[in-house]
Short mmCIF file of C-alpha atoms and ligand atoms in Angstrom, two decimals:
data_model
loop_
_atom_site.label_atom_id
_atom_site.label_comp_id
_atom_site.label_asym_id
_atom_site.label_seq_id
_atom_site.Cartn_x
_atom_site.Cartn_y
_atom_site.Cartn_z
CA MET A 840 -32.27 30.72 35.75
CA LEU A 841 -34.06 34.19 35.72
CA TYR A 842 -32.13 37.26 34.45
CA PRO A 843 -33.39 40.60 33.72
CA MET A 844 -34.47 40.64 30.18
CA SER A 845 -31.53 43.26 29.28
CA GLU A 846 -29.00 40.78 29.99
CA LEU A 847 -30.61 38.24 27.61
CA LEU A 848 -30.78 41.23 24.93
CA SER A 849 -27.45 43.04 25.15
CA ARG A 850 -25.96 39.58 24.51
CA ALA A 851 -28.17 38.94 21.32
CA LEU A 852 -27.46 42.46 19.95
CA LYS A 853 -23.92 41.56 20.28
CA GLU A 854 -23.60 38.51 18.47
CA ARG A 855 -26.76 39.79 16.34
CA TYR A 856 -29.31 37.08 16.84
CA CYS A 857 -32.96 37.30 18.12
CA ILE A 858 -34.63 35.92 20.82
CA ILE A 859 -38.41 34.59 20.37
CA ALA A 860 -41.05 36.11 22.85
CA PRO A 861 -44.32 33.95 22.33
CA SER A 862 -47.35 34.92 23.97
CA ILE A 863 -47.94 33.31 27.21
CA ARG A 864 -51.27 33.06 28.14
CA ASP A 865 -51.47 30.07 30.50
CA GLU A 866 -49.22 27.03 32.28
CA SER A 867 -49.46 25.21 28.63
CA CYS A 868 -47.62 28.18 26.66
CA MET A 869 -45.19 28.45 29.54
CA ARG A 870 -44.23 24.87 29.56
CA ALA A 871 -44.01 24.52 26.01
CA ALA A 872 -41.47 27.54 25.71
CA ILE A 873 -39.13 26.39 28.16
CA GLU A 874 -39.11 22.78 26.75
CA ALA A 875 -38.39 24.23 22.88
CA ALA A 876 -35.76 26.49 24.67
CA GLU A 877 -34.03 23.87 26.80
CA GLU A 878 -34.30 21.28 23.18
CA LEU A 879 -32.24 23.92 21.34
CA ASN A 880 -30.29 25.67 24.45
CA SER A 881 -31.60 28.83 23.51
CA PRO A 882 -32.65 31.48 25.77
CA MET A 883 -36.51 32.31 26.41
CA ILE A 884 -38.35 34.96 26.87
CA LEU A 885 -41.89 34.40 28.62
CA ASN A 886 -43.84 37.29 27.14
CA CYS A 887 -46.62 37.26 30.07
CA MET A 888 -50.07 38.94 28.46
CA PHE A 889 -52.84 40.33 30.50
CA PRO A 890 -55.67 39.42 30.27
CA SER A 891 -54.46 36.30 29.54
CA TRP A 892 -55.15 33.66 31.74
CA ASP A 893 -58.80 33.55 30.47
CA TYR A 894 -60.01 36.52 28.97
CA ASP A 895 -62.95 36.85 31.29
CA TRP A 896 -60.32 37.88 33.60
CA ASP A 897 -60.11 41.73 34.27
CA GLN A 898 -57.11 43.26 33.16
CA GLY A 899 -56.56 44.80 36.85
CA ASP A 900 -56.72 41.57 38.61
CA SER A 901 -53.53 41.54 40.35
CA GLU A 902 -54.35 37.83 41.90
CA ALA A 903 -54.56 36.56 38.50
CA ILE A 904 -51.30 38.34 37.49
CA ARG A 905 -49.39 37.09 40.85
CA PHE A 906 -50.39 33.84 40.13
CA GLN A 907 -49.45 33.52 36.44
CA VAL A 908 -46.03 35.25 37.48
CA ALA A 909 -45.46 33.14 40.23
CA LEU A 910 -45.81 29.92 37.77
CA ALA A 911 -43.45 31.43 35.41
CA ARG A 912 -41.07 32.10 37.94
CA GLU A 913 -41.29 28.28 38.87
CA TYR A 914 -40.59 27.34 35.15
CA ALA A 915 -37.63 29.70 35.12
CA LEU A 916 -36.10 28.58 38.36
CA ARG A 917 -35.89 24.85 37.38
CA THR A 918 -34.49 25.27 34.26
CA HIS A 919 -30.68 25.66 33.19
CA ILE A 920 -31.28 27.84 30.51
CA PRO A 921 -31.35 31.79 30.88
CA VAL A 922 -35.21 32.90 30.99
CA ALA A 923 -36.47 36.47 31.20
CA ILE A 924 -40.25 37.12 32.23
CA ASN A 925 -41.89 40.19 30.58
CA ARG A 926 -45.02 41.91 31.27
CA ASP A 927 -46.55 42.75 27.61
CA HIS A 928 -47.91 46.17 26.96
CA THR A 929 -49.19 47.87 29.81
CA PRO A 930 -50.01 51.88 29.30
CA THR A 931 -49.76 52.48 33.05
CA PHE A 932 -46.99 52.91 35.62
CA GLU A 933 -49.45 51.26 37.97
CA GLY A 934 -49.44 48.44 35.65
CA CYS A 935 -45.91 48.17 35.49
CA MET A 936 -45.49 48.39 39.34
CA GLN A 937 -48.16 45.40 39.83
CA ALA A 938 -46.16 43.11 37.48
CA ILE A 939 -42.87 44.08 39.28
CA ALA A 940 -44.46 43.21 42.44
CA ALA A 941 -45.59 39.89 41.30
CA GLY A 942 -41.71 39.04 40.48
CA VAL A 943 -41.24 39.56 36.40
CA THR A 944 -37.95 40.71 35.27
CA SER A 945 -38.85 43.14 32.58
CA VAL A 946 -42.15 45.32 31.79
CA MET A 947 -43.20 47.40 28.71
CA ILE A 948 -44.35 50.66 29.09
CA ASP A 949 -46.49 51.22 26.08
CA CYS A 950 -47.51 54.96 25.71
CA SER A 951 -46.80 54.93 21.85
CA THR A 952 -50.30 56.63 21.02
CA LEU A 953 -49.31 59.80 23.04
CA PRO A 954 -47.34 62.47 21.96
CA PHE A 955 -43.80 62.01 21.78
CA ALA A 956 -42.93 64.21 25.19
CA GLU A 957 -45.53 62.42 26.96
CA ASN A 958 -44.43 58.87 26.02
CA VAL A 959 -40.95 60.12 27.18
CA GLN A 960 -42.28 61.31 30.49
CA HIS A 961 -44.21 58.11 31.41
CA VAL A 962 -41.05 55.65 30.50
CA LYS A 963 -39.17 58.01 32.16
CA GLU A 964 -41.13 57.50 35.32
CA VAL A 965 -41.31 53.73 34.90
CA VAL A 966 -37.20 53.37 34.53
CA ILE A 967 -36.76 54.90 37.34
CA ALA A 968 -38.88 52.60 39.64
CA ALA A 969 -38.17 49.83 37.50
CA HIS A 970 -34.38 50.37 37.47
CA ALA A 971 -34.42 50.49 41.15
CA ALA A 972 -35.98 46.79 41.54
CA GLY A 973 -33.34 45.31 38.66
CA VAL A 974 -36.09 44.90 36.14
CA SER A 975 -35.49 46.00 32.67
CA VAL A 976 -37.85 48.43 30.59
CA GLU A 977 -39.03 48.02 26.97
CA ALA A 978 -40.95 51.08 25.84
CA GLU A 979 -42.25 51.88 22.39
CA LEU A 980 -41.89 54.59 19.71
CA GLY A 981 -43.85 55.24 16.54
CA HIS A 982 -46.51 52.74 16.86
CA VAL A 983 -47.35 49.21 16.19
CA GLY A 984 -51.10 48.95 14.76
CA ILE A 985 -53.13 45.84 14.22
CA GLY A 986 -52.77 43.87 10.76
CA ASP A 987 -56.49 42.48 10.63
CA VAL A 988 -58.72 44.66 13.21
CA GLN A 989 -61.59 42.70 12.11
CA ASP A 990 -60.15 39.48 12.84
CA HIS A 991 -58.25 40.72 16.25
CA SER A 992 -61.70 41.98 17.76
CA GLU A 993 -63.22 38.72 16.92
CA THR A 994 -60.26 37.23 19.20
CA THR A 995 -59.67 39.22 22.00
CA ASN A 996 -61.35 41.96 23.94
CA ASP A 997 -57.98 43.62 24.96
CA LYS A 998 -58.90 47.36 25.21
CA ASP A 999 -55.69 48.48 24.36
CA PHE A 1000 -55.69 47.86 21.10
CA GLU A 1001 -59.39 48.23 19.92
CA LEU A 1002 -58.74 51.80 18.79
CA GLU A 1003 -55.03 51.76 17.64
CA ALA A 1004 -55.48 50.09 14.15
CA ASN A 1005 -53.16 52.43 12.53
CA SER A 1006 -49.33 51.87 12.64
CA VAL A 1007 -46.93 55.05 12.85
CA LEU A 1008 -43.51 54.32 11.65
CA THR A 1009 -40.51 54.74 13.95
CA ASP A 1010 -38.35 58.11 13.33
CA PRO A 1011 -34.66 57.31 13.66
CA ALA A 1012 -33.77 60.91 14.87
CA GLU A 1013 -36.65 60.46 17.53
CA LEU A 1014 -35.17 56.99 18.79
CA HIS A 1015 -32.01 58.49 19.26
CA GLU A 1016 -33.37 61.40 21.53
CA PHE A 1017 -35.84 58.88 23.32
CA ILE A 1018 -33.13 56.59 24.48
CA GLN A 1019 -31.29 59.49 25.83
CA LEU A 1020 -34.35 60.90 27.45
CA THR A 1021 -35.71 57.88 29.32
CA GLY A 1022 -32.78 55.20 29.74
CA ALA A 1023 -35.29 52.35 28.20
CA ASP A 1024 -33.31 48.91 27.67
CA CYS A 1025 -34.88 48.26 24.62
CA VAL A 1026 -37.36 49.88 22.32
CA ALA A 1027 -40.10 48.23 20.10
CA VAL A 1028 -39.80 49.71 16.77
CA SER A 1029 -42.57 50.08 13.73
CA ILE A 1030 -41.18 49.20 10.45
CA GLY A 1031 -44.04 47.75 8.35
CA ASN A 1032 -45.17 45.10 11.49
CA ALA A 1033 -48.68 44.71 12.81
CA HIS A 1034 -49.86 42.71 15.68
CA GLY A 1035 -52.13 39.72 15.20
CA PRO A 1036 -52.63 38.25 11.56
CA TYR A 1037 -52.21 40.29 8.58
CA ALA A 1038 -55.31 41.25 6.53
CA LYS A 1039 -55.91 38.46 3.86
CA LYS A 1040 -52.52 36.85 4.86
CA ILE A 1041 -50.38 39.41 2.79
CA ILE A 1042 -46.80 39.20 3.96
CA PRO A 1043 -46.09 42.87 5.13
CA HIS A 1044 -43.28 44.85 3.38
CA ILE A 1045 -40.67 45.46 6.08
CA ASP A 1046 -38.55 48.55 5.82
CA PHE A 1047 -35.15 47.24 6.06
CA ASP A 1048 -33.83 50.64 5.09
CA ARG A 1049 -35.36 52.29 8.41
CA LEU A 1050 -34.21 49.34 10.26
CA SER A 1051 -30.93 49.92 9.29
CA ALA A 1052 -31.23 54.00 10.07
CA LEU A 1053 -32.66 52.90 13.27
CA ARG A 1054 -29.85 50.54 14.08
CA LYS A 1055 -27.56 53.30 13.26
CA ALA A 1056 -29.39 55.98 15.49
CA ALA A 1057 -29.34 53.88 18.56
CA PRO A 1058 -26.09 51.38 18.45
CA GLU A 1059 -26.23 50.05 21.66
CA THR A 1060 -30.07 49.61 22.46
CA PRO A 1061 -31.52 46.55 21.30
CA LEU A 1062 -34.83 46.68 19.17
CA VAL A 1063 -38.10 44.62 19.58
CA LEU A 1064 -40.26 43.57 16.82
CA HIS A 1065 -43.66 43.22 17.91
CA GLY A 1066 -46.47 41.16 15.61
CA GLY A 1067 -43.97 38.76 14.80
CA SER A 1068 -46.69 36.59 13.38
CA GLY A 1069 -47.32 36.06 9.77
CA THR A 1070 -44.27 38.72 8.75
CA GLY A 1071 -42.51 35.76 6.63
CA ASP A 1072 -39.53 33.96 7.45
CA GLU A 1073 -37.09 35.59 5.28
CA ASN A 1074 -38.30 39.10 6.88
CA ILE A 1075 -37.78 37.99 10.24
CA ALA A 1076 -34.38 36.01 10.01
CA LYS A 1077 -33.35 39.48 7.97
CA ALA A 1078 -34.47 41.60 11.12
CA ALA A 1079 -32.56 39.21 13.38
CA LYS A 1080 -29.34 39.84 11.51
CA MET A 1081 -29.89 43.17 11.39
CA GLY A 1082 -30.12 44.14 15.22
CA ILE A 1083 -33.70 42.99 15.91
CA CYS A 1084 -33.20 41.22 19.31
CA LYS A 1085 -36.54 40.31 20.23
CA ILE A 1086 -39.62 39.08 18.54
CA ASN A 1087 -43.14 38.94 19.99
CA VAL A 1088 -44.99 35.97 18.52
CA GLY A 1089 -48.78 35.45 19.41
CA THR A 1090 -50.63 33.99 16.42
CA ASP A 1091 -48.07 31.94 14.99
CA VAL A 1092 -47.55 29.72 17.82
CA GLU A 1093 -51.12 29.70 18.62
CA ALA A 1094 -51.77 28.32 15.18
CA GLY A 1095 -49.47 25.70 15.64
CA ALA A 1096 -51.37 24.70 18.77
CA TRP A 1097 -54.58 24.24 16.90
CA LYS A 1098 -53.18 22.93 14.06
CA ALA A 1099 -51.71 19.85 15.70
CA ILE A 1100 -55.34 19.40 17.37
CA VAL A 1101 -57.16 19.72 13.74
CA GLU A 1102 -54.43 17.35 12.18
CA ILE A 1103 -55.35 14.60 14.68
CA TYR A 1104 -59.26 15.13 14.73
CA GLN A 1105 -59.04 14.87 10.92
CA ALA A 1106 -57.15 11.54 11.10
CA LYS A 1107 -58.87 9.81 13.78
CA GLY A 1108 -62.20 11.77 14.48
CA ARG A 1109 -61.41 12.35 17.71
CA VAL A 1110 -58.48 13.74 20.27
CA THR A 1111 -57.13 12.23 23.38
CA ASN A 1112 -55.82 14.63 25.96
CA PRO A 1113 -56.30 17.99 23.29
CA PHE A 1114 -54.13 20.08 26.04
CA SER A 1115 -50.81 18.14 25.40
CA VAL A 1116 -51.59 17.84 21.74
CA ALA A 1117 -51.88 21.64 21.73
CA ARG A 1118 -48.71 22.20 23.66
CA LYS A 1119 -46.75 20.05 21.49
CA GLY A 1120 -47.97 21.62 18.63
CA TYR A 1121 -47.36 25.29 19.98
CA LYS A 1122 -43.84 23.97 21.02
CA ALA A 1123 -43.21 22.83 17.52
CA GLU A 1124 -43.86 26.50 16.12
CA ILE A 1125 -41.58 27.73 18.70
CA ILE A 1126 -38.60 25.60 17.78
CA ARG A 1127 -38.72 26.41 13.88
CA GLN A 1128 -38.67 29.89 14.58
CA ILE A 1129 -35.88 29.65 17.29
CA LYS A 1130 -33.79 27.92 14.36
CA LEU A 1131 -34.63 31.10 12.05
CA LEU A 1132 -33.79 33.34 14.61
CA GLY A 1133 -30.21 32.07 15.28
CA SER A 1134 -30.54 31.66 18.95
CA GLU A 1135 -30.13 28.01 19.12
CA ASN A 1136 -27.19 27.32 21.36
CA LYS A 1137 -26.72 30.44 22.55
CA ALA A 1138 -27.55 29.59 26.12
CA TRP A 1139 -24.71 29.99 28.62
ZN1 ZN B 757 -47.28 44.08 21.06
#
């Protein structure tokens, strides 16, 4: 079943669990995510990334976006578990509208590198249009940077991220005002987390005092953690209990995929049907994280 993301997150906030939003780059990812959610009876957020299908495809290729979202909708409509389809990071109104026209149920407008007033203005405009279409809006306040810029630059040509390595922590007083002014359904916060792998694989220090203050400043608004990979099992389980309702995970689930292939290759010297093997590895890591985040058996 397909839902606006706000429906999934408001339930998660009430019951203090967190829903994984794995990076969806192709159909294998979708299938793995839906199968994992069905097995554990958990809600699921398909976090569609553009460029995603293939890095050679341009970010503005609307046909690629329509094709990916159409497939995601098929998976969502054929399962009994609640699913939201989110368009991850776009800095523009046009990007959000393109995704809404393609059929997502949530968009993330990321203007987190702009000054507060400009961020507010952009988010407000998207909220008016998206809500008219029954689509939820995720915004970002403070800025979640990149854990390991060098590693990231080798694996992606995502231009949005290139110049934004430095994080800016989210200010609780600003968060309260931001939500009042924009009407955003959920907000990605910066509390020590970062995108991609962390440099030297260090487990980051998550500022739980800040998370607690943010939670108090916005008691009714689900908060989102980007860069969930490598953040540490204890940290993310604790964050889930403290009101982080959605966690974006890319690197860790992708590592599940390639590790599964490497394991078989090392044992047998070849891998028959590597795509299936990769999907199962990706799915296994999602299952592990669903259990950690407390969303098992929370489907309705
Ligand atoms: Zn992000």
